[in-house]
Coordinates of C-alpha atoms in Angstrom, one line a residue:
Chain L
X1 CA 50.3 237.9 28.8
X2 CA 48.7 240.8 31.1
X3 CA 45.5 241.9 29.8
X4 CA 43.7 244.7 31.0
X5 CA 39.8 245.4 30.9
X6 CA 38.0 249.1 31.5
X7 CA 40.3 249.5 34.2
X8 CA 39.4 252.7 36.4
X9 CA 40.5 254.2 39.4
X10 CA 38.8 257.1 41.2
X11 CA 41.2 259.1 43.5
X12 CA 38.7 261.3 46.1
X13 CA 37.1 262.7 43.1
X14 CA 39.9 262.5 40.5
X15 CA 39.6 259.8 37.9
X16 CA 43.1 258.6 37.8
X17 CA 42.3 256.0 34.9
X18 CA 39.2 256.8 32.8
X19 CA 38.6 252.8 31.4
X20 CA 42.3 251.6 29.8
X21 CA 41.8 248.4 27.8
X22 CA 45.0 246.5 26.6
X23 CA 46.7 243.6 25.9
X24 CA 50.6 243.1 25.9
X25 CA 51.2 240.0 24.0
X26 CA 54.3 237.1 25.7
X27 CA 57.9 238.5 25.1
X28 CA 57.0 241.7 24.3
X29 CA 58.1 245.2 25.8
X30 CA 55.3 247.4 26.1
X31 CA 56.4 250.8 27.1
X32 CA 53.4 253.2 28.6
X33 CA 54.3 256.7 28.1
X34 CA 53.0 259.6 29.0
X35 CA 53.4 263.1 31.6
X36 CA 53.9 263.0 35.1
X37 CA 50.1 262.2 36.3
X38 CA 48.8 260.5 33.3
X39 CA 48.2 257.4 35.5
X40 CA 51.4 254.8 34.3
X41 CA 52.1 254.6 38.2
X42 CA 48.7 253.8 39.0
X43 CA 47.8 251.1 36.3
X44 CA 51.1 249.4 37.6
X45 CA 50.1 249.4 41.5
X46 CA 47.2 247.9 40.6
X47 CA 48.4 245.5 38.8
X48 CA 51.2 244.5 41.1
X49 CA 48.2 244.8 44.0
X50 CA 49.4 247.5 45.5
X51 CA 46.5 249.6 44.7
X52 CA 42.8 248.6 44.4
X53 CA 40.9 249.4 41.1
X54 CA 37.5 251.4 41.0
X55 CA 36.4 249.1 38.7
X56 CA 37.7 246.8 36.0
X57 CA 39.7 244.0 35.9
X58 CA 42.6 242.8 35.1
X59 CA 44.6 239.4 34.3
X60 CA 48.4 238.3 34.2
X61 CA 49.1 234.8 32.2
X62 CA 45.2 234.3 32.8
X63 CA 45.2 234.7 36.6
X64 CA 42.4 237.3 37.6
X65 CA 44.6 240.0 39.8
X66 CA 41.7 239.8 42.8
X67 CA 40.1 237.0 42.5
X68 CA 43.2 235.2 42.1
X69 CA 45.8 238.0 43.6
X70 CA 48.1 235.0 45.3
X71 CA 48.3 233.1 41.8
X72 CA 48.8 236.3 39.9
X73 CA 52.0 237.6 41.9
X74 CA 53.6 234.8 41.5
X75 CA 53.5 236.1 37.8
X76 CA 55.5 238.9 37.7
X77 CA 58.4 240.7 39.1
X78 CA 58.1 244.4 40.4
X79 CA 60.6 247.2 40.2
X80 CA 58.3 250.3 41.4
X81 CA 59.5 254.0 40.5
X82 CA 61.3 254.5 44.0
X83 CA 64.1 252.7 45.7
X84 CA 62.3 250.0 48.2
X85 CA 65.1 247.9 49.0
X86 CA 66.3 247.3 53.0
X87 CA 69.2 249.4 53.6
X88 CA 70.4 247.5 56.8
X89 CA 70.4 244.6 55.2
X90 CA 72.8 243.4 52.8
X91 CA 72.3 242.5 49.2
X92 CA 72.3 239.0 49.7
X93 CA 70.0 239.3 52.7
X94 CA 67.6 241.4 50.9
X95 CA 67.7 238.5 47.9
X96 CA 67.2 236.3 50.4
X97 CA 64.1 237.7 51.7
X98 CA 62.3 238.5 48.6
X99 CA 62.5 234.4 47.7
X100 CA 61.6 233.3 50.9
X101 CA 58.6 235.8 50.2
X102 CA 58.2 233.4 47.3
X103 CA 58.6 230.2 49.2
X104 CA 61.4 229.3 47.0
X105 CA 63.7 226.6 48.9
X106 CA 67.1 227.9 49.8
X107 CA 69.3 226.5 47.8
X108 CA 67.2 227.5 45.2
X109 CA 67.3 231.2 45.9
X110 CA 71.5 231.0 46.3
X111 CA 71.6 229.4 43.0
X112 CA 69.8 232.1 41.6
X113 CA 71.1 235.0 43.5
X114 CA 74.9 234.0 42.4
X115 CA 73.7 234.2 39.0
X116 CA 71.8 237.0 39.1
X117 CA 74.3 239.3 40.9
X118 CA 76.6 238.1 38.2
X119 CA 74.1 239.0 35.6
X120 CA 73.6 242.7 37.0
X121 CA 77.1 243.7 37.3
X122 CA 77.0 243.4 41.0
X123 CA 79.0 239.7 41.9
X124 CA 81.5 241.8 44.1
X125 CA 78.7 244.2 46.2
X126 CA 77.2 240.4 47.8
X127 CA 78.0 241.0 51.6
X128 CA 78.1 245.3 50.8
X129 CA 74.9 246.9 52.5
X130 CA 72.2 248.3 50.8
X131 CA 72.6 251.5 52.1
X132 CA 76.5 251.5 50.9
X133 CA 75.2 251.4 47.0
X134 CA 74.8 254.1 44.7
X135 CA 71.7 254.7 43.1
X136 CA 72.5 252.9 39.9
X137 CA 73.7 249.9 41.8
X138 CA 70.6 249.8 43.8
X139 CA 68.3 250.0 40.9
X140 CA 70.0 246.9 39.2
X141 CA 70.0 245.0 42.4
X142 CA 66.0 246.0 42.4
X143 CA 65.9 244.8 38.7
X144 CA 67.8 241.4 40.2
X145 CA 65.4 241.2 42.8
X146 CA 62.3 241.4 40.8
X147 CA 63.9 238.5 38.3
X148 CA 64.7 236.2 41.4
X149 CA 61.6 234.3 41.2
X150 CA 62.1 233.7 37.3
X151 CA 58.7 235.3 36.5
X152 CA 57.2 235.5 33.2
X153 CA 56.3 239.6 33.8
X154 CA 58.4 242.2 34.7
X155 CA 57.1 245.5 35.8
X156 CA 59.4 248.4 35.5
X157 CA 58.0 251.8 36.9
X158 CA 60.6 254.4 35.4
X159 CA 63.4 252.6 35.6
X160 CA 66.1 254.9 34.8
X161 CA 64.0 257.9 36.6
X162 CA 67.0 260.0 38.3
X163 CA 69.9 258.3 37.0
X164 CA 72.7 259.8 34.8
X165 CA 73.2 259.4 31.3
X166 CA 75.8 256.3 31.5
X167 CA 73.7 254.2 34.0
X168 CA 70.8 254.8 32.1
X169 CA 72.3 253.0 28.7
X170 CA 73.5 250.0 31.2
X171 CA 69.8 250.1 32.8
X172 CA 68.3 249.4 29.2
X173 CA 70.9 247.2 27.9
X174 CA 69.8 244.9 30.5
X175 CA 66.3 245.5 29.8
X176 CA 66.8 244.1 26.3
X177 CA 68.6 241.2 27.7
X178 CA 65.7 240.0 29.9
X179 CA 63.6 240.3 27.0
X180 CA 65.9 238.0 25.0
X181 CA 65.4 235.5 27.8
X182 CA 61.3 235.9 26.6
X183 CA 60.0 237.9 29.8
X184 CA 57.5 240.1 29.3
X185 CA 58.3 243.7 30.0
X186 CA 55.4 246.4 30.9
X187 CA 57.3 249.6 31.3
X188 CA 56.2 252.7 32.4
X189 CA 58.5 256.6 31.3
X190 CA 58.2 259.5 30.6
X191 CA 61.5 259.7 28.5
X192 CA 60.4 259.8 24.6
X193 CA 64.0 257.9 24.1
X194 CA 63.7 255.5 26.7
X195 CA 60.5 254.0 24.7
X196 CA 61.9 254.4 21.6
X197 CA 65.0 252.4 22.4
X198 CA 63.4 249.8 24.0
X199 CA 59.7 249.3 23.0
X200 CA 57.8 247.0 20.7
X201 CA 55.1 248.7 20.9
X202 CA 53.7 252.3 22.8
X203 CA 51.2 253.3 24.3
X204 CA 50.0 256.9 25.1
X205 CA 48.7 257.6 28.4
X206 CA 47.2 261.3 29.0
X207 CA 44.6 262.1 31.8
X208 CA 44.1 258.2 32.5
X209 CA 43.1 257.0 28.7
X210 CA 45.1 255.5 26.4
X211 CA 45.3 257.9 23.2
X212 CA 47.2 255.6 20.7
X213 CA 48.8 252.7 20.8
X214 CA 50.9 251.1 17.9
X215 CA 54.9 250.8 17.5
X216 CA 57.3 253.7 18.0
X217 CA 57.4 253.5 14.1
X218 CA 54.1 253.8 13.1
X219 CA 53.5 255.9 15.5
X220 CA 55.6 258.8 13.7
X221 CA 54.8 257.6 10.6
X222 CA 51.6 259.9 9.8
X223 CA 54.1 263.1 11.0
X224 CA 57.2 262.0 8.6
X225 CA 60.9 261.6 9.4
X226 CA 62.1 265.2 9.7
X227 CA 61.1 268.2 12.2
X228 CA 62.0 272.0 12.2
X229 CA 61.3 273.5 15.3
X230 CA 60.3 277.2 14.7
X231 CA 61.4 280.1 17.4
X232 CA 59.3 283.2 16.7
X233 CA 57.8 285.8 19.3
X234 CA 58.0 283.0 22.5
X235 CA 56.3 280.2 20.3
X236 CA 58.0 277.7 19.4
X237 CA 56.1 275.8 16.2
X238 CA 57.2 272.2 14.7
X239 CA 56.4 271.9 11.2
X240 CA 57.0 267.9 10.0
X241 CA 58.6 266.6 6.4
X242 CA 58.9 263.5 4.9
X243 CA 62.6 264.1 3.9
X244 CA 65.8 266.1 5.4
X245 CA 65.6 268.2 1.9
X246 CA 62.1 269.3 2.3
X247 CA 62.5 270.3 6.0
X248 CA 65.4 272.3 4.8
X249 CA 64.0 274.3 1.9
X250 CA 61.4 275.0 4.8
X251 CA 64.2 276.2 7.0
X252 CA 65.8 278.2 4.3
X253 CA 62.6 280.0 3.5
X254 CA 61.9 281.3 7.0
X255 CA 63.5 284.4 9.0
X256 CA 62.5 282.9 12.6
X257 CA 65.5 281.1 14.3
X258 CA 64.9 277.2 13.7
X259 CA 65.9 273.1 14.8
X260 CA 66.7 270.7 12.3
X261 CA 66.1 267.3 13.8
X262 CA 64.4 263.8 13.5
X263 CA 60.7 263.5 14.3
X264 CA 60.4 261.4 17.8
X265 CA 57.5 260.3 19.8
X266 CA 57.4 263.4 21.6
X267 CA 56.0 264.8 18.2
X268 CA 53.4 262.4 18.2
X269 CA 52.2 262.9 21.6
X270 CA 52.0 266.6 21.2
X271 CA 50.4 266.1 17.7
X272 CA 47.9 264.0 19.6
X273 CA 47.0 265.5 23.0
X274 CA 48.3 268.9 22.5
X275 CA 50.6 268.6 25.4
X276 CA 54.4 267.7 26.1
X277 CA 55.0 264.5 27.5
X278 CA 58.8 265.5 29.6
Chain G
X1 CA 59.2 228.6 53.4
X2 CA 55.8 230.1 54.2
X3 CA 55.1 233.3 54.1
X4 CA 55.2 234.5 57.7
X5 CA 58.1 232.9 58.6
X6 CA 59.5 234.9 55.3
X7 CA 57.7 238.3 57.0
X8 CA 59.6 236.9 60.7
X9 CA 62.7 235.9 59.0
X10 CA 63.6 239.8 57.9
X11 CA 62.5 241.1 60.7
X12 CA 65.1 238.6 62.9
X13 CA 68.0 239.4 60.7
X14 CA 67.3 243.5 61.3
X15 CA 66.5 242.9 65.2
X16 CA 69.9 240.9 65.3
X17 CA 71.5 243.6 63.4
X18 CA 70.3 245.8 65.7
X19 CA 70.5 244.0 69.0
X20 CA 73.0 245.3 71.2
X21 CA 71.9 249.0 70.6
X22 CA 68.7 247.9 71.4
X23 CA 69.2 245.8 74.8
X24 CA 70.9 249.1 75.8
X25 CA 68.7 251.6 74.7
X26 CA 65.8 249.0 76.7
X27 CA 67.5 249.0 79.6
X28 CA 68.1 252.5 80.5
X29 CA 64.6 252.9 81.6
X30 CA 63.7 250.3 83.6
X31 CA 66.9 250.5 85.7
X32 CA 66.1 254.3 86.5
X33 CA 62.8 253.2 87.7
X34 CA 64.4 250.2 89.2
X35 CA 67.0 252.6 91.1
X36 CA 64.9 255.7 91.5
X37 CA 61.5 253.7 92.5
X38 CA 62.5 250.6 93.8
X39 CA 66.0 251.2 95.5
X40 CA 66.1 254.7 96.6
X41 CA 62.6 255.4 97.6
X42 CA 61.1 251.5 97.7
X43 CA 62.8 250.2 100.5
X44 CA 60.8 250.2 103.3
X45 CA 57.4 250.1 101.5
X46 CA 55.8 246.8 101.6
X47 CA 52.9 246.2 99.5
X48 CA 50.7 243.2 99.3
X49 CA 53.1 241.7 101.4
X50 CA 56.1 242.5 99.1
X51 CA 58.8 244.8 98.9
X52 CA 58.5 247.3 96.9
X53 CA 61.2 246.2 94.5
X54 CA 59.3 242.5 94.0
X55 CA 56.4 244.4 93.3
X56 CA 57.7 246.3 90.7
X57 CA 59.4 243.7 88.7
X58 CA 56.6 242.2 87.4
X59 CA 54.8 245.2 86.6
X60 CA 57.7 246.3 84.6
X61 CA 57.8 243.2 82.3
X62 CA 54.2 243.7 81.7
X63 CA 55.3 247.7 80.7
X64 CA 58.4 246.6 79.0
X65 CA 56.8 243.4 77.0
X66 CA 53.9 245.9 75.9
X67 CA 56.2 248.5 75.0
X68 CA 58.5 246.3 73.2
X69 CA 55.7 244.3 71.0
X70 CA 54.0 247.5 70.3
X71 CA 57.2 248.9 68.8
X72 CA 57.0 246.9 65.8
X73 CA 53.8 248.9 64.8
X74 CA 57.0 251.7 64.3
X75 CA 59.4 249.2 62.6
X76 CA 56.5 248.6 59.9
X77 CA 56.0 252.1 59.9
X78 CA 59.7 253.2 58.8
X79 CA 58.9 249.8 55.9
X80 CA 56.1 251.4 54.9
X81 CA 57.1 255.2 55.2
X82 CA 61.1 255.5 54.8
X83 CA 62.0 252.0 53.3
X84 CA 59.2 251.4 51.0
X85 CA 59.3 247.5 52.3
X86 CA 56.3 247.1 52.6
X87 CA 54.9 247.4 48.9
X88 CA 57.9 244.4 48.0
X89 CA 56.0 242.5 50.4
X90 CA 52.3 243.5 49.3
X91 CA 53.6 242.2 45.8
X92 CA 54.6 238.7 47.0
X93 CA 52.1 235.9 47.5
X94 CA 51.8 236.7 51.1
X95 CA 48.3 236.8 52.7
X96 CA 47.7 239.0 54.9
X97 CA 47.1 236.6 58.0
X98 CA 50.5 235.6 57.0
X99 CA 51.8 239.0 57.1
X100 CA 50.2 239.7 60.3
X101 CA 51.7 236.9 61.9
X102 CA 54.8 236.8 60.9
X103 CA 55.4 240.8 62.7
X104 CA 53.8 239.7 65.9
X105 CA 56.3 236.9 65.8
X106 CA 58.4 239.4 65.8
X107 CA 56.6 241.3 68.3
X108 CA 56.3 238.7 70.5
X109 CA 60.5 237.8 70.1
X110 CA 60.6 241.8 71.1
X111 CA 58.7 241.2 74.3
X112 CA 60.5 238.2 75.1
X113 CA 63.8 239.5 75.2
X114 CA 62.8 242.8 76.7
X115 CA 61.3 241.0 79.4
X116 CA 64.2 239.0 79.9
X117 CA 66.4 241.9 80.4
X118 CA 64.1 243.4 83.2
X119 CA 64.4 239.8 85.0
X120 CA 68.3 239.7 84.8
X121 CA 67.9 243.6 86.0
X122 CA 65.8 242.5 88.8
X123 CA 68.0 239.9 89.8
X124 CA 70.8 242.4 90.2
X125 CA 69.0 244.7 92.2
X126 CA 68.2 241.3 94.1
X127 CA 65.1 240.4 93.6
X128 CA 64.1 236.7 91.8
X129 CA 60.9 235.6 91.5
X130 CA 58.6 233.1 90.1
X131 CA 59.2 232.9 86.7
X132 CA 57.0 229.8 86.1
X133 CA 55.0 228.7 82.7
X134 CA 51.9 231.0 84.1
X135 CA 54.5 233.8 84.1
X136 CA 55.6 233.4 80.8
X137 CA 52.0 232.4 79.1
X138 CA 50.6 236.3 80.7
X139 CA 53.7 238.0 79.4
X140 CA 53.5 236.2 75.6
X141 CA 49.8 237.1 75.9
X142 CA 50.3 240.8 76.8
X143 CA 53.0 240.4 73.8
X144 CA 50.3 239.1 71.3
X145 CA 47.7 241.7 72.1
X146 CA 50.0 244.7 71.6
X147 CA 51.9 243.1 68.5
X148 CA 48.8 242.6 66.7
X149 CA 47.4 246.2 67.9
X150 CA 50.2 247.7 66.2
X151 CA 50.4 245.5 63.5
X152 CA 47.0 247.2 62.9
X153 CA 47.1 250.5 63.7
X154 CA 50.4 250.8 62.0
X155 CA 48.3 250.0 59.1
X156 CA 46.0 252.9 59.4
X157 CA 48.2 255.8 60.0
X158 CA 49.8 258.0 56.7
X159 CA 53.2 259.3 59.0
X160 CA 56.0 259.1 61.6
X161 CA 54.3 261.6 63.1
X162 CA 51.3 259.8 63.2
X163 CA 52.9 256.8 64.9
X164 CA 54.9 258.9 67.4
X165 CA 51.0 260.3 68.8
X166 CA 49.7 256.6 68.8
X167 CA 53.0 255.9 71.5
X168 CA 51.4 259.1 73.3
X169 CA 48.2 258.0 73.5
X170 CA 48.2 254.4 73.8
X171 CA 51.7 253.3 75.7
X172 CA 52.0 256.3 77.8
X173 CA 48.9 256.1 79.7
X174 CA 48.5 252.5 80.1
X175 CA 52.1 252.0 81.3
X176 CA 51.0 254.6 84.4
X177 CA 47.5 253.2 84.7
X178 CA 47.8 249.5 83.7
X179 CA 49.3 248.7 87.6
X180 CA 52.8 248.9 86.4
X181 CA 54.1 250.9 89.7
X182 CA 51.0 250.6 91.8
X183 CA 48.2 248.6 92.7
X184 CA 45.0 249.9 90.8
X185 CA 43.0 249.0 93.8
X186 CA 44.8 252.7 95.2
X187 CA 42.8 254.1 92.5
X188 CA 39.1 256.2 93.2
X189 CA 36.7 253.9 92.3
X190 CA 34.6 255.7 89.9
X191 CA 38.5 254.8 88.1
X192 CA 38.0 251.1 88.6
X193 CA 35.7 250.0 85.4
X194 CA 38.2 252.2 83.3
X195 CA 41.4 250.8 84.4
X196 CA 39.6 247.1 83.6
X197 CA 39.2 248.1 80.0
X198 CA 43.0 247.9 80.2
X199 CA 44.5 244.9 79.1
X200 CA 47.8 246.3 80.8
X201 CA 45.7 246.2 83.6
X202 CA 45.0 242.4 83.3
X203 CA 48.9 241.2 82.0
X204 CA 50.0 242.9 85.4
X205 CA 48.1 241.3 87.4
X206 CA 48.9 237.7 85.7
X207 CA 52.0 238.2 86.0
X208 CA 52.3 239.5 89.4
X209 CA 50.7 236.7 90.7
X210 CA 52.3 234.1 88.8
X211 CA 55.5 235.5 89.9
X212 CA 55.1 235.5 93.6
X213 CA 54.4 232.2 93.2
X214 CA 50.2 231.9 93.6
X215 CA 48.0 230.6 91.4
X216 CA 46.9 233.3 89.0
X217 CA 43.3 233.4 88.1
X218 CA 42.0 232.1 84.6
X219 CA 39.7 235.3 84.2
X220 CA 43.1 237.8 82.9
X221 CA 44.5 234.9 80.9
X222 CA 40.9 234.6 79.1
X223 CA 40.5 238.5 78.3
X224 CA 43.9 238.4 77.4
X225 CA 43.3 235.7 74.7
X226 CA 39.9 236.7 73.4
X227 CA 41.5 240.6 73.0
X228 CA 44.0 239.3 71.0
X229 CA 41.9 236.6 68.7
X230 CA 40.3 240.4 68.6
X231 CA 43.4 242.6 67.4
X232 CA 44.6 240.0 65.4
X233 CA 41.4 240.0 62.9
X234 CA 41.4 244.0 62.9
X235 CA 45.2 243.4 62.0
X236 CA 44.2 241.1 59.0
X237 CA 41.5 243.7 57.9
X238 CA 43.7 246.2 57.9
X239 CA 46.5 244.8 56.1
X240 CA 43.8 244.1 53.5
X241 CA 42.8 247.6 53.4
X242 CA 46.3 249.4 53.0
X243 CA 45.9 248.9 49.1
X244 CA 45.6 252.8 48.7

């Protein structure tokens, strides 16, 4: 479970997180969504201990993440935003590392590495170097690397940031598939599909507070199932239905050019904090 | 397998990956000095009763075994800057003493083989000395200090560019100052006090004397250890402090 208390972080006078509260609950996947600066990176780095909080605390299956940092990071597994894998070594060498960094015993770690390799698609790449990958291949050897250590957390800073459409649906079927396997997945985006395809539950991040936080469902509830995006004079106006009829007797009434789509969580961000979150 | 032998471990399987371009690229220099310096111009100088070619051979383990430890303070750099490493290892349960002594292992292995190199260089330009435990104990000293110096300071800057100036600032002069080509003695000696601060200043003069097969005095072997009990605490505070 990661539980989080009035967290804040104060960047040379800009409050990167303004107190966020939360509580992810075991086996779920918690997506944290919001624009580029809304502080997803940050809460993560601190967490993982890569960055120190201004004040708050935090805790990760009860282990206080400075008071206990040692104890807590054998909690989770980290796979931050950019690549941070060791391009002259190769993917069994960098496996290799990351569990000695563990202090698991050898045999332990090539157990583990066979099946994980085998588990991310990338059994035949053992002996390639890191270098040699492409960037979807090195993102699930960074996904394979976090899991090494079997932990009970799994951090995931935009995992599918800069990867094309097809490696991004592989990405998240192996998401769900470590969740089956009852890890717990914090996930950070910034694509509204990303944490509606994966996420239990969501919560909005804008200028480093949480705005609302509830499942993808009930989060579009309140705004209905339907949108029609209105063009007129450079503004662009979304007016929300409960059923595809309504929205179209809406369409058929107006003379601006118009969308006809499904509401999505971008609606309810916008609705919320008057901003876009992509 | 505890953590710093986890931090040494990677750094072994690069250094062996990168070995033989490294033994070359570590021996260009010292041979131009050894040829320009020592052969060409060296021959008929004797200093403190010593050819000028046995005097410099010593010096130039102390330069290269500084030189060599101090470059991993640009190996962490790239991990921290270009290959994001270091973050995968601020994540594990690694202290940071750990951390810190697992890279001046790696340091020191750096120094090791570097100095090495300069004695199987030496030894084809003809010159073998005493390379006896004193010999080895001021060389993995001088190691130490400058591992754990860069271990720290690598810690502290944001850049490349900010590493490249340290190499300016802090290599450059000591390898010219520390007694490397000559005796500081030749110095003024309103330059004396200064070129003590040095611990260059100190490893050369170790090793020097170890190697032409006196006693060395205990005083260098003492700064030597009590600067690098020193560096490696600033190292350990450091690592603790690069959480941004």
């Amino acid at each position: 479970m990661i539980h989080i208390q009035a967290l804040v972080k104060n960047y040379k006078g800009i409050q990167a997180l303004r107190g966020i509260n939360l509580r992810v609950h075991p086996g779920e996947l918690f997506a944290y969504l919001g624009p580029n600066g809304a502080g997803k990176t940050t809460t993560i780095r601190i967490l993982a201990g890569l960055t120190r909080a201004s004040a708050g605390q935090a805790w990760l299956n009860g282990y206080e993440i400075t008071t206990a940092a040692l104890a807590a990071k054998k909690q989770f597994g980290l796979v931050p935003q950019h690549l941070n894998l060791d391009g002259e070594l190769t993917v069994t060498e960098n496996l290799l590392i990351h569990g000695f960094l563990h202090r698991l015993p050898y045999e332990a770690i090539r157990r583990r590495l066979e099946y994980l390799l085998d588990y991310v698609e990338l059994g035949d790449k053992r002996q390639a170097f890191v270098k040699h990958l492409s960037g979807g291949m090195k993102r699930r050897l960074m996904i394979a690397r976090a899991l090494l250590h079997e932990p009970r957390i799994l951090f995931l800073d935009e995992p599918s940031v800069g990867l094309d459409a097809n490696i991004r649906r592989r990405i998240w079927a192996l998401i769900k598939k470590i969740q089956q396997e009852g890890v717990t997945i914090f996930l950070t985006t910034h694509y509204i599909e990303e944490a509606e395809f994966l996420a239990d539950r969501v919560a909005f991040l804008d200028q480093g507070r949480i705005v609302a936080l509830d499942t993808p469902a009930n989060l579009m509830a309140d705004l209905g199932n339907w949108a029609v995006d209105q063009f007129s004079d450079d503004n662009l106006q979304a007016h929300y239905f409960h059923s595809r009829e309504e929205a179209q007797r809406f369409a058929a009434g107006t003379a601006a050019s118009f969308t006809l789509r499904r509401v999505n969580l971008e609606d309810a961000f916008l609705t919320l904090t008057g901003r876009k979150v992509s | 397998m505890p953590g710093w032998l986890a931090v040494y471990a990677r750094e072994l399987l690069i250094l062996r990956r990168r070995l033989s371009r490294l033994l070359t690229g570590w021996a260009v220099s010292p041979l131009l000095y050894l040829i320009a310096f020592g052969y060409a111009m060296g021959q008929t100088v004797i200093i403190q009763g010593h050819t000028y070619l046995e005097f410099l051979v010593p010096g130039l383990v102390a330069m290269a075994s500084m030189t060599q430890a101090f470059a991993i303070g640009s190996d962490i750099n790239i991990s921290r800057f270009y290959w994001h490493i270091f973050e995968e290892i601020q994540a594990a349960p690694v202290s940071s003493a750990s951390y810190v002594l697992g890279e001046t292992l790696a340091g020191l292995t750096r120094g090791l083989l570097a100095s090495g190199l300069i004695i199987l260089l030496g030894a084809l330009f003809g010159v073998v000395l005493s390379y006896n435990p004193s010999f080895w104990a001021a060389m993995l000293l001088n190691s130490f200090v400058f591992a754990t110096l860069a271990v720290a300071l690598a810690m502290l800057v944001e850049s490349h560019a900010d590493q490249a100036l340290l190499n300016s600032l802090i290599i450059t002069p000591m390898a010219f100052l520390g007694g490397t080509f000559f005796p500081v003695e030749h110095l003024p000696w309103w330059a004396q006090p200064l070129l003590q601060l040095l611990p260059l200043t100190h490893a050369t003069q170790a090793l020097r004397t170890a190697a032409f097969g006196q006693r060395p005095p205990l005083t260098p072997y003492l700064i030597l250890a009590a600067l690098g009990g020193l560096t490696f605490l600033f190292a350990v505070l450091t690592v603790r402090r690069a959480q941004d």
